[in-house]
C-alpha positions as MATLAB code, in Angstrom:
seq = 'XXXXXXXXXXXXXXXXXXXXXXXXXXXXXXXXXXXXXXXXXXXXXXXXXXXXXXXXXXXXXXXXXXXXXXXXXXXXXXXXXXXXXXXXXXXXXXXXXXXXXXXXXXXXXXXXXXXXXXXXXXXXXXXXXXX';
ca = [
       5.697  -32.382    3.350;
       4.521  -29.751    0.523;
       1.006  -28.808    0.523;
      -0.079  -27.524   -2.801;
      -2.702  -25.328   -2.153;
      -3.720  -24.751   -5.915;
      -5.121  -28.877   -5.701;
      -7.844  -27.371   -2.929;
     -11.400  -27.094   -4.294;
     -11.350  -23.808   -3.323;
      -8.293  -22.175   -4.692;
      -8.978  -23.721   -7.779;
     -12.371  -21.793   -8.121;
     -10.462  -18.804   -7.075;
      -8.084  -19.370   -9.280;
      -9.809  -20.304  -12.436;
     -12.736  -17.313  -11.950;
      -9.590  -14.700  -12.872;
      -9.705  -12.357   -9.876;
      -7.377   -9.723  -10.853;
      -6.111  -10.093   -6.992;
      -5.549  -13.979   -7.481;
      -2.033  -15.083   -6.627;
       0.530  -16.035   -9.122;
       2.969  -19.048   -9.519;
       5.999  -17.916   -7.032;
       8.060  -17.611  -10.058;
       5.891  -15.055  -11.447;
       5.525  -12.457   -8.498;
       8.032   -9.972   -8.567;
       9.681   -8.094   -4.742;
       8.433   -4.664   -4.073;
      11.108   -2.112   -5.001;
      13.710   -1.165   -2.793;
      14.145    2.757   -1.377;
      17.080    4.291   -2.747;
      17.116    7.497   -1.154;
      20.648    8.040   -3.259;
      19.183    7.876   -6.491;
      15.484    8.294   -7.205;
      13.119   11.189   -8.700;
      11.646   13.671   -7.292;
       8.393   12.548   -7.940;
       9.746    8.739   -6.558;
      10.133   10.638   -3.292;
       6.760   12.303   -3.711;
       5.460    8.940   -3.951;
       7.579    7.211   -1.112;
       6.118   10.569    1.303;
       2.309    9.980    0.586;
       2.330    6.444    1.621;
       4.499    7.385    4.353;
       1.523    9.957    4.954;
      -1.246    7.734    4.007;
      -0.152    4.967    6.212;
       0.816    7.101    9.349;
       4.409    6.148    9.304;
       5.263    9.847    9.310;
       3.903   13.322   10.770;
       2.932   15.526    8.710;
       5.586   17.878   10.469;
       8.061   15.243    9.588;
       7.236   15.786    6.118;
       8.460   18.831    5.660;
      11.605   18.547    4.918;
      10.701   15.910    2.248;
       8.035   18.023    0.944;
      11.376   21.074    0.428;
      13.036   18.274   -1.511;
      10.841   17.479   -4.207;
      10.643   20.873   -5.229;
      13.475   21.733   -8.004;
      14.002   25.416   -8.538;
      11.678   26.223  -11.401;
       8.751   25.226   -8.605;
      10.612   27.188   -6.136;
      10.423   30.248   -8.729;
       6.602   29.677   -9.324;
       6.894   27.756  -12.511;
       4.689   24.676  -12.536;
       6.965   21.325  -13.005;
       5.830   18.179  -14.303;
       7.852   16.153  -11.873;
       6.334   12.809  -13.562;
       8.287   14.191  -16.534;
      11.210   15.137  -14.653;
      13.550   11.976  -14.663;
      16.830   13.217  -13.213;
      18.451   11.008  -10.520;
      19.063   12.970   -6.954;
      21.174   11.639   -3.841;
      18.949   13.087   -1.586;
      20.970   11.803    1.085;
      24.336   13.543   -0.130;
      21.628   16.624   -0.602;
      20.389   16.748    3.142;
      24.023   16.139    4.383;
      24.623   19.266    2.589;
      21.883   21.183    3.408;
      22.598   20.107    7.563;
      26.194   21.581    6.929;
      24.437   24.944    5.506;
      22.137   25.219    8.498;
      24.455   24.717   10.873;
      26.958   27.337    9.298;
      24.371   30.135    9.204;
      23.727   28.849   13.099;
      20.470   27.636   12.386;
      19.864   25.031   14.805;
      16.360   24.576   14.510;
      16.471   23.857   10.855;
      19.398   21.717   11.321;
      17.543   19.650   14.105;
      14.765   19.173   11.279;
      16.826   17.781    8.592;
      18.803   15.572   10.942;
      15.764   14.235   11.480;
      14.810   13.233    8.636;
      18.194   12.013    7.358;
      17.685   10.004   10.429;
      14.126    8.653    8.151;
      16.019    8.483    5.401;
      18.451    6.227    6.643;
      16.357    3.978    8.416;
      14.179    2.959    4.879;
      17.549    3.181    2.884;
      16.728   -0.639    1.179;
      13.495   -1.529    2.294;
      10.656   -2.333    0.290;
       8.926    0.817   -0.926;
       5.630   -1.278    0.310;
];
């Protein structure tokens, strides 16, 4: 049996009264986008981090390493960056990877521990919804 909501009294009102917030025919709503941590923006990862923040899904300690890897070096070097400008895709997974290898060969532990961490993040969203 099919119901078809959009006959009830109701959803009809809603409907025809054009709340910006009223559904759309199925055909019409399009899937949230999917996390690609292996090729997005800096400023797509900035994004993907502050509803992680917003929402509680992360520490703010567990941000840090996140935080390191939307900076690009002109930031680093006290230049301001328009990172909504910047469109350049990163792997940030092949990035942390790399960056785990270079903590762990200067015997930083600690630092290592971090980013494994968040790789560990990383991997876990790798194709879910960004909502």
């Amino acid at each position: 049996m099919k119901i078809h909501l959009d006959k009830t009294p109701y959803i009809r009102n809603y409907l025809q009264a054009g709340s910006s917030d009223a559904p759309t025919a199925a055909g019409n709503i399009s899937p949230s986008p999917k996390i690609d941590f292996g090729g997005m923006t800096r400023q797509e990862l900035r994004d993907w981090l502050k509803e992680q923040l917003r929402t509680a899904k992360m520490t703010f300690k567990e941000s840090f390493p996140f935080v390191a890897m939307t900076l690009d070096g002109s930031s680093a070097a006290g230049r301001p960056v328009d990172c909504s400008a910047d469109t350049e895709k990163i792997d940030f997974i092949a990035r942390i990877r790399l960056d785990i290898e270079d903590a762990l060969a200067h015997n930083d532990k600690e630092a290592a521990k971090k980013l494994e961490a968040a790789l560990n993040i990383m991997l876990r969203h790798q194709g879910n919804s960004s909502v």
